[in-house]
Short mmCIF file of C-alpha atoms and ligand atoms in Angstrom, two decimals:
data_model
loop_
_atom_site.label_atom_id
_atom_site.label_comp_id
_atom_site.label_asym_id
_atom_site.label_seq_id
_atom_site.Cartn_x
_atom_site.Cartn_y
_atom_site.Cartn_z
CA MET J 206 -20.83 -28.47 -12.02
CA ALA J 207 -22.11 -25.22 -13.54
CA PRO J 208 -19.20 -22.88 -14.19
CA SER J 209 -19.57 -19.44 -12.64
CA PHE J 210 -19.35 -16.60 -15.10
CA ALA J 211 -18.29 -13.82 -12.78
CA ASP J 212 -17.99 -11.39 -15.65
CA GLY J 213 -19.02 -11.23 -19.29
CA ASN J 214 -15.52 -12.07 -20.46
CA SER J 215 -15.44 -15.45 -18.80
CA LEU J 216 -18.75 -16.42 -20.39
CA PHE J 217 -17.50 -15.26 -23.79
CA ASP J 218 -14.29 -17.25 -23.32
CA PHE J 219 -16.16 -20.38 -22.31
CA VAL J 220 -18.73 -20.26 -25.10
CA VAL J 221 -16.83 -18.68 -27.98
CA ARG J 222 -13.08 -18.92 -27.47
CA ASP J 223 -12.95 -22.37 -25.88
CA GLY J 224 -15.55 -23.77 -28.27
CA ASN J 225 -18.08 -24.99 -25.71
CA GLY J 226 -20.82 -23.23 -27.63
CA VAL J 227 -24.38 -22.71 -26.43
CA LYS J 228 -24.62 -26.49 -26.16
CA GLY J 229 -21.81 -26.47 -23.58
CA LEU J 230 -23.52 -23.68 -21.69
CA VAL J 231 -26.80 -25.60 -21.51
CA ASP J 232 -25.01 -28.81 -20.55
CA SER J 233 -23.30 -26.96 -17.69
CA GLY J 234 -26.70 -26.76 -16.03
CA ILE J 235 -27.85 -23.14 -16.36
CA SER J 236 -31.47 -22.49 -15.41
CA LYS J 237 -31.85 -19.10 -17.08
CA VAL J 238 -30.15 -17.48 -20.04
CA PRO J 239 -27.12 -15.31 -19.25
CA ASP J 240 -27.52 -11.57 -19.91
CA GLN J 241 -25.33 -11.79 -23.02
CA TYR J 242 -28.14 -13.68 -24.75
CA ILE J 243 -30.99 -11.35 -23.84
CA GLN J 244 -32.18 -9.57 -26.97
CA PRO J 245 -33.39 -5.99 -26.95
CA GLN J 246 -37.18 -5.86 -26.82
CA GLN J 247 -37.65 -5.10 -30.51
CA GLU J 248 -35.69 -8.19 -31.60
CA ARG J 249 -37.58 -10.71 -29.47
CA ILE J 250 -39.96 -13.07 -31.23
CA ASP J 251 -43.54 -13.26 -30.06
CA ASN J 252 -44.86 -16.54 -31.37
CA GLN J 253 -48.43 -15.92 -30.22
CA ASN J 254 -49.27 -13.68 -33.17
CA GLY J 255 -47.49 -15.64 -35.89
CA ILE J 256 -49.36 -16.86 -38.93
CA SER J 257 -48.22 -19.88 -40.87
CA HIS J 258 -47.36 -19.80 -44.54
CA LYS J 259 -50.26 -21.70 -46.09
CA LEU J 260 -49.07 -21.96 -49.69
CA PRO J 261 -48.60 -25.60 -50.70
CA PRO J 262 -45.06 -26.69 -51.60
CA ILE J 263 -44.14 -26.56 -55.29
CA ASP J 264 -43.92 -30.00 -56.91
CA LEU J 265 -40.77 -29.87 -59.04
CA SER J 266 -41.55 -33.16 -60.81
CA LYS J 267 -44.31 -31.24 -62.64
CA LEU J 268 -41.61 -29.32 -64.49
CA ASP J 269 -41.37 -32.40 -66.71
CA GLY J 270 -45.09 -32.55 -67.51
CA PRO J 271 -47.88 -30.55 -69.13
CA ASN J 272 -48.01 -28.07 -66.23
CA HIS J 273 -44.44 -26.93 -66.78
CA ASP J 274 -45.32 -23.30 -67.46
CA GLN J 275 -47.58 -23.05 -64.45
CA VAL J 276 -44.86 -24.38 -62.14
CA VAL J 277 -42.34 -21.96 -63.63
CA ALA J 278 -44.79 -19.12 -62.96
CA GLU J 279 -45.27 -20.27 -59.34
CA ILE J 280 -41.52 -20.34 -58.74
CA ALA J 281 -40.99 -16.87 -60.21
CA SER J 282 -43.95 -15.43 -58.34
CA ALA J 283 -42.70 -16.81 -55.00
CA ALA J 284 -39.22 -15.40 -55.66
CA GLU J 285 -40.71 -11.98 -56.50
CA LYS J 286 -43.05 -11.74 -53.56
CA LEU J 287 -41.93 -13.54 -50.42
CA GLY J 288 -38.48 -14.70 -51.52
CA PHE J 289 -39.23 -18.05 -49.84
CA PHE J 290 -40.96 -21.22 -51.01
CA GLN J 291 -40.92 -24.93 -50.32
CA VAL J 292 -40.37 -27.72 -52.83
CA VAL J 293 -41.14 -31.44 -52.99
CA ASN J 294 -40.01 -34.06 -55.51
CA HIS J 295 -36.77 -32.10 -55.58
CA GLY J 296 -34.45 -34.97 -56.42
CA VAL J 297 -32.91 -35.23 -52.95
CA PRO J 298 -33.81 -38.67 -51.53
CA VAL J 299 -36.16 -38.36 -48.56
CA GLU J 300 -34.15 -40.96 -46.56
CA LEU J 301 -31.12 -38.73 -46.98
CA LEU J 302 -33.02 -35.88 -45.30
CA GLU J 303 -33.58 -38.12 -42.27
CA SER J 304 -29.90 -39.11 -42.16
CA LEU J 305 -28.88 -35.46 -42.32
CA LYS J 306 -30.89 -34.58 -39.22
CA ASP J 307 -29.46 -37.62 -37.41
CA VAL J 308 -25.85 -36.80 -38.20
CA ALA J 309 -26.36 -33.17 -37.22
CA HIS J 310 -27.58 -34.28 -33.79
CA LYS J 311 -24.69 -36.77 -33.52
CA PHE J 312 -22.12 -34.16 -34.46
CA PHE J 313 -23.26 -31.67 -31.83
CA ALA J 314 -23.73 -34.37 -29.18
CA GLN J 315 -19.96 -34.93 -29.18
CA PRO J 316 -17.89 -33.57 -26.28
CA PRO J 317 -16.81 -29.93 -26.80
CA GLU J 318 -13.16 -30.82 -27.39
CA LYS J 319 -14.10 -32.91 -30.44
CA LYS J 320 -15.91 -29.93 -32.01
CA ALA J 321 -13.53 -27.21 -30.83
CA ILE J 322 -10.73 -28.56 -33.02
CA TYR J 323 -12.58 -26.86 -35.90
CA CYS J 324 -12.75 -23.44 -34.21
CA LYS J 325 -11.67 -20.44 -36.29
CA GLY J 326 -7.90 -19.97 -36.12
CA VAL J 327 -7.13 -23.55 -35.08
CA SER J 328 -9.15 -25.64 -37.55
CA PRO J 329 -6.86 -28.04 -39.44
CA SER J 330 -8.73 -27.18 -42.63
CA PRO J 331 -9.55 -23.91 -44.38
CA TYR J 332 -12.78 -25.61 -45.47
CA VAL J 333 -14.23 -26.36 -42.05
CA LYS J 334 -15.26 -23.97 -39.29
CA TYR J 335 -17.17 -24.65 -36.09
CA GLY J 336 -18.55 -21.73 -34.15
CA THR J 337 -21.39 -20.17 -32.27
CA SER J 338 -23.72 -17.20 -32.88
CA PHE J 339 -22.91 -15.19 -36.06
CA VAL J 340 -20.13 -12.69 -35.38
CA PRO J 341 -19.91 -12.82 -31.55
CA GLU J 342 -17.30 -10.02 -31.37
CA LYS J 343 -19.72 -7.56 -32.97
CA GLU J 344 -23.04 -8.53 -31.46
CA ARG J 345 -25.02 -6.68 -28.81
CA ALA J 346 -26.69 -9.95 -27.89
CA LEU J 347 -25.50 -13.41 -28.89
CA GLU J 348 -27.59 -15.80 -30.98
CA TRP J 349 -28.64 -19.10 -29.39
CA LYS J 350 -27.00 -21.28 -32.04
CA ASP J 351 -23.90 -23.40 -32.68
CA TYR J 352 -22.91 -24.34 -36.21
CA ILE J 353 -20.41 -26.10 -38.40
CA ASN J 354 -19.61 -24.67 -41.81
CA MET J 355 -18.21 -26.84 -44.61
CA VAL J 356 -16.96 -25.26 -47.82
CA TYR J 357 -17.14 -27.32 -51.01
CA THR J 358 -14.36 -27.28 -53.59
CA ASN J 359 -14.59 -30.82 -54.96
CA ASP J 360 -15.69 -34.25 -53.74
CA ALA J 361 -12.17 -35.42 -52.86
CA ASP J 362 -11.47 -32.34 -50.73
CA ALA J 363 -14.80 -32.67 -48.98
CA LEU J 364 -14.11 -36.31 -48.09
CA ASN J 365 -10.59 -35.44 -46.92
CA HIS J 366 -11.44 -32.36 -44.88
CA TRP J 367 -15.03 -32.40 -43.67
CA PRO J 368 -15.68 -34.09 -40.28
CA ASN J 369 -15.99 -37.87 -40.46
CA GLU J 370 -19.24 -37.79 -38.51
CA CYS J 371 -21.12 -36.07 -41.32
CA LYS J 372 -19.03 -35.78 -44.49
CA GLU J 373 -20.69 -38.46 -46.64
CA VAL J 374 -24.28 -37.43 -46.02
CA ALA J 375 -23.48 -33.72 -46.25
CA LEU J 376 -21.71 -34.25 -49.58
CA GLU J 377 -24.57 -36.28 -51.01
CA PHE J 378 -26.99 -33.56 -49.91
CA LEU J 379 -24.89 -30.95 -51.67
CA ASN J 380 -24.45 -32.91 -54.88
CA THR J 381 -28.13 -33.80 -55.21
CA SER J 382 -29.34 -30.29 -54.27
CA ILE J 383 -27.05 -28.47 -56.61
CA LYS J 384 -28.79 -29.93 -59.65
CA MET J 385 -32.06 -28.49 -58.42
CA VAL J 386 -30.43 -25.13 -57.67
CA ARG J 387 -29.12 -24.89 -61.23
CA LYS J 388 -32.56 -25.66 -62.60
CA LEU J 389 -34.20 -23.06 -60.37
CA VAL J 390 -31.64 -20.38 -61.26
CA GLU J 391 -32.11 -21.14 -64.96
CA ILE J 392 -35.87 -20.79 -64.56
CA LEU J 393 -35.60 -17.54 -62.62
CA ILE J 394 -33.10 -15.99 -65.02
CA GLY J 395 -35.22 -17.14 -67.96
CA LYS J 396 -38.29 -15.46 -66.44
CA LEU J 397 -36.41 -12.17 -66.46
CA GLY J 398 -36.45 -12.40 -70.23
CA VAL J 399 -32.70 -12.90 -70.25
CA THR J 400 -30.85 -15.58 -72.12
CA VAL J 401 -27.86 -16.37 -70.03
CA GLU J 402 -25.32 -18.94 -71.08
CA ASP J 403 -24.51 -21.68 -68.63
CA SER J 404 -21.37 -19.93 -67.55
CA ARG J 405 -23.39 -17.11 -66.00
CA ILE J 406 -25.32 -19.63 -63.92
CA ASP J 407 -22.00 -21.12 -62.85
CA ALA J 408 -20.84 -17.63 -61.94
CA LEU J 409 -23.85 -17.12 -59.66
CA THR J 410 -23.51 -20.51 -57.96
CA GLY J 411 -19.77 -21.22 -58.28
CA PHE J 412 -19.19 -21.35 -54.52
CA LYS J 413 -21.10 -23.72 -52.26
CA MET J 414 -21.14 -24.54 -48.60
CA VAL J 415 -23.15 -26.72 -46.26
CA ASN J 416 -23.88 -25.66 -42.69
CA MET J 417 -25.32 -27.67 -39.86
CA ASN J 418 -27.04 -25.44 -37.29
CA TYR J 419 -27.84 -26.60 -33.78
CA TYR J 420 -30.23 -24.68 -31.52
CA PRO J 421 -30.25 -26.18 -28.01
CA ALA J 422 -33.44 -26.06 -25.97
CA CYS J 423 -33.48 -22.66 -24.31
CA PRO J 424 -34.77 -21.86 -20.81
CA ASN J 425 -36.10 -18.44 -21.91
CA PRO J 426 -37.19 -18.60 -25.56
CA ASP J 427 -39.08 -15.33 -25.28
CA LEU J 428 -35.86 -13.40 -24.52
CA THR J 429 -33.55 -14.94 -27.12
CA VAL J 430 -33.26 -15.58 -30.86
CA GLY J 431 -31.82 -18.63 -32.62
CA VAL J 432 -30.81 -16.44 -35.55
CA GLY J 433 -31.46 -12.72 -35.74
CA ARG J 434 -33.09 -10.89 -38.67
CA HIS J 435 -31.02 -11.26 -41.82
CA SER J 436 -31.10 -12.14 -45.49
CA ASP J 437 -28.65 -14.67 -46.94
CA MET J 438 -25.88 -13.15 -49.02
CA GLY J 439 -25.78 -15.63 -51.90
CA THR J 440 -27.95 -16.61 -54.87
CA LEU J 441 -30.25 -19.36 -53.56
CA THR J 442 -30.25 -21.19 -50.23
CA VAL J 443 -31.61 -24.72 -49.88
CA LEU J 444 -32.65 -25.39 -46.30
CA LEU J 445 -33.60 -28.58 -44.54
CA GLN J 446 -35.38 -27.88 -41.27
CA ASP J 447 -36.55 -30.51 -38.80
CA GLY J 448 -40.09 -30.82 -37.45
CA ILE J 449 -39.79 -28.34 -34.62
CA GLY J 450 -40.54 -25.11 -36.46
CA GLY J 451 -39.56 -21.55 -35.63
CA LEU J 452 -38.39 -20.18 -39.00
CA TYR J 453 -40.05 -16.83 -39.74
CA VAL J 454 -40.00 -14.66 -42.86
CA LYS J 455 -40.92 -11.02 -43.12
CA VAL J 456 -43.70 -10.14 -45.53
CA ASP J 457 -42.41 -7.37 -47.73
CA GLU J 458 -45.03 -7.26 -50.44
CA ASP J 459 -48.76 -7.22 -49.89
CA ILE J 460 -49.23 -10.90 -50.59
CA TYR J 461 -51.31 -11.33 -47.46
CA ALA J 462 -53.82 -8.51 -47.29
CA GLY J 463 -52.78 -6.09 -44.61
CA ARG J 464 -49.87 -8.27 -43.50
CA LYS J 465 -47.01 -6.22 -44.92
CA GLY J 466 -44.24 -6.03 -42.33
CA ASP J 467 -45.53 -9.04 -40.39
CA TRP J 468 -43.61 -12.23 -39.80
CA ILE J 469 -45.00 -15.51 -41.03
CA GLU J 470 -43.77 -18.96 -40.14
CA ILE J 471 -42.49 -21.36 -42.78
CA PRO J 472 -43.99 -24.57 -41.37
CA PRO J 473 -42.02 -27.81 -41.41
CA ILE J 474 -43.37 -30.12 -44.14
CA PRO J 475 -42.05 -33.70 -44.05
CA GLY J 476 -39.92 -34.43 -47.13
CA ALA J 477 -39.88 -30.81 -48.33
CA LEU J 478 -36.95 -28.42 -48.71
CA VAL J 479 -37.13 -24.69 -48.18
CA ILE J 480 -35.68 -22.44 -50.89
CA ASN J 481 -34.90 -18.79 -50.34
CA VAL J 482 -33.58 -15.97 -52.48
CA GLY J 483 -30.34 -14.32 -51.33
CA ASP J 484 -28.98 -10.81 -51.85
CA THR J 485 -26.95 -11.82 -54.92
CA LEU J 486 -30.06 -12.85 -56.84
CA GLN J 487 -31.80 -9.64 -55.79
CA VAL J 488 -28.86 -7.69 -57.21
CA ALA J 489 -28.53 -9.78 -60.40
CA SER J 490 -32.27 -9.40 -61.11
CA ASN J 491 -32.03 -5.65 -60.46
CA GLY J 492 -34.48 -6.00 -57.57
CA ARG J 493 -37.12 -8.12 -59.26
CA TYR J 494 -36.50 -11.12 -56.99
CA LYS J 495 -36.45 -10.39 -53.25
CA SER J 496 -33.95 -11.73 -50.79
CA ALA J 497 -36.05 -12.65 -47.83
CA GLU J 498 -35.51 -11.26 -44.36
CA HIS J 499 -35.81 -14.16 -41.95
CA ARG J 500 -35.07 -15.21 -38.38
CA VAL J 501 -35.34 -18.21 -36.08
CA ARG J 502 -37.08 -18.59 -32.73
CA THR J 503 -35.79 -20.83 -29.92
CA THR J 504 -37.90 -23.28 -27.95
CA SER J 505 -37.74 -24.51 -24.39
CA THR J 506 -38.59 -28.12 -25.00
CA GLN J 507 -36.37 -29.59 -27.71
CA SER J 508 -33.18 -28.86 -29.56
CA ARG J 509 -33.66 -27.97 -33.23
CA VAL J 510 -31.35 -28.64 -36.18
CA SER J 511 -31.34 -27.12 -39.65
CA ILE J 512 -29.03 -27.79 -42.57
CA PRO J 513 -28.69 -25.03 -45.19
CA ILE J 514 -26.73 -25.17 -48.43
CA PHE J 515 -25.62 -21.71 -49.47
CA THR J 516 -24.85 -21.15 -53.14
CA THR J 517 -22.96 -17.94 -53.87
CA PRO J 518 -20.62 -16.54 -56.49
CA LYS J 519 -16.90 -17.22 -56.12
CA PRO J 520 -15.19 -14.46 -54.13
CA THR J 521 -13.39 -13.19 -57.22
CA GLU J 522 -16.57 -12.95 -59.30
CA LYS J 523 -17.84 -9.52 -60.38
CA ILE J 524 -21.51 -9.18 -59.49
CA GLY J 525 -24.05 -6.60 -60.56
CA PRO J 526 -27.47 -6.37 -62.19
CA LEU J 527 -27.62 -8.38 -65.44
CA PRO J 528 -27.16 -5.90 -68.31
CA GLN J 529 -30.26 -7.03 -70.22
CA VAL J 530 -32.42 -6.41 -67.16
CA VAL J 531 -30.94 -2.94 -66.65
CA GLU J 532 -31.69 -2.20 -70.28
CA THR J 533 -35.32 -3.24 -69.89
CA ASP J 534 -35.72 -1.43 -66.56
CA GLY J 535 -33.96 1.68 -67.82
CA VAL J 536 -32.07 1.99 -64.55
CA ALA J 537 -29.47 0.05 -62.53
CA ARG J 538 -30.55 -0.28 -58.91
CA TYR J 539 -27.29 -1.81 -57.66
CA ARG J 540 -23.66 -1.21 -58.45
CA GLU J 541 -21.11 -3.76 -59.55
CA PHE J 542 -18.74 -5.23 -56.96
CA ALA J 543 -16.37 -8.15 -56.44
CA PHE J 544 -18.22 -10.72 -54.37
CA GLN J 545 -15.34 -10.85 -51.87
CA GLU J 546 -16.12 -7.24 -50.93
CA TYR J 547 -19.73 -8.18 -50.31
CA MET J 548 -18.66 -11.09 -48.09
CA ASN J 549 -16.29 -8.91 -46.09
CA ASN J 550 -19.10 -6.47 -45.43
CA PHE J 551 -21.58 -9.25 -44.62
CA PHE J 552 -19.34 -11.02 -42.11
CA GLY J 553 -18.00 -7.75 -40.73
CA ASN J 554 -21.32 -6.79 -39.15
CA ALA J 555 -23.89 -8.34 -36.83
CA HIS J 556 -27.16 -9.42 -38.44
CA ASP J 557 -29.35 -6.40 -39.09
CA GLY J 558 -32.15 -7.33 -41.44
CA LYS J 559 -31.58 -6.31 -45.04
CA LYS J 560 -28.94 -3.70 -44.23
CA SER J 561 -26.43 -5.99 -45.95
CA LEU J 562 -27.85 -4.87 -49.30
CA ASP J 563 -27.07 -1.20 -48.63
CA PHE J 564 -23.54 -2.08 -49.63
CA ALA J 565 -24.63 -2.45 -53.25
CA LYS J 566 -27.64 -0.15 -53.46
CA LEU J 567 -27.65 2.84 -55.78
CA ASP J 568 -29.90 5.83 -55.13
CA SER J 569 -32.28 4.55 -57.78
CA ALA J 570 -33.04 1.39 -55.73
O1 LIG B 240 -32.39 -22.57 -39.04
C1 LIG B 240 -33.05 -22.08 -39.95
O2 LIG B 240 -34.20 -22.47 -40.19
C2 LIG B 240 -32.50 -20.96 -40.78
C3 LIG B 240 -31.05 -20.71 -40.62
C4 LIG B 240 -30.57 -19.53 -41.39
O3 LIG B 240 -31.30 -18.62 -41.70
C5 LIG B 240 -29.16 -19.47 -41.82
O4 LIG B 240 -28.36 -20.33 -41.42
O5 LIG B 240 -28.83 -18.53 -42.59
FE1 LIG B 241 -30.46 -17.48 -43.32
#
């Protein structure tokens, strides 16, 4: 029977506090979205006008052949302009991508009480958190998304702490992706004209987590968002999306004539992974690479899953523009900060586009 949410508090308690999530809300039999999910007009996503990102995915196997330099140039150009690109032949087995989507669906199909054990404050592990929306306490309108977040420290911890339903596949995804991430960061740092020892690459990617996002089918997709406008806080994100679509990126540079400020869809490509630049890489490159503002639409017909790996510095790491880049540019556009401070600011506010970067911006930015 559909629960009655006489006031906003009881809905919040049901969805957030008791861990039923949006999935629980939909399963309770609602026929329209509750007011708490209705986005202000300017945040709603009109999918009629969207254009699709037509650039072909970058074939990473070509890094080992005669076209190495051209592929390097494509990667750097994508990171400078859109901050988003797709890759194939990335070293992550394609069958693993299928298993990941399956286990994500299986995890969220469990009864709420099986997932709620991982809610913030009660989770048996500091490495696992299940939740809904982004920071529900701070949001004007909630996001139509449930998620599980798994922090990586080492393989043994992951196998001991992460949920049984998904730990093996999620760990293999992380371990195979991380090799590609290191290669991409090396390439991007190299293209800045900087020689950075391995340790600096470790510093930029020393903290890793895997999320599984679940977006239930939504009765009013035109009123809601799956994820609101934001950029990711870390260095690079590797994202597996399923075939449903709905991931949009804001065009910041004039890469599509006259399209600056528009949103373009990153279309699902079977076997491909999506890579996007996060705020940390924008800061480290002194603004040369762009963290991409992105958001996710909901659909009325099917539930969607996505599985991102976030690579970020360790919380204790000091982050700022790389000194050699500042020297070349003649100006530092961002200040130095401990990454923990950046995280506190990021998770202390609702999603609001690229506002997260204001925390580090200097007047010269
Ligand atoms: O679901 C997606 O396609 C993107 C999710 C996302 O942007 C995030 O989890 O930060
Ligand atoms: Fe994101």
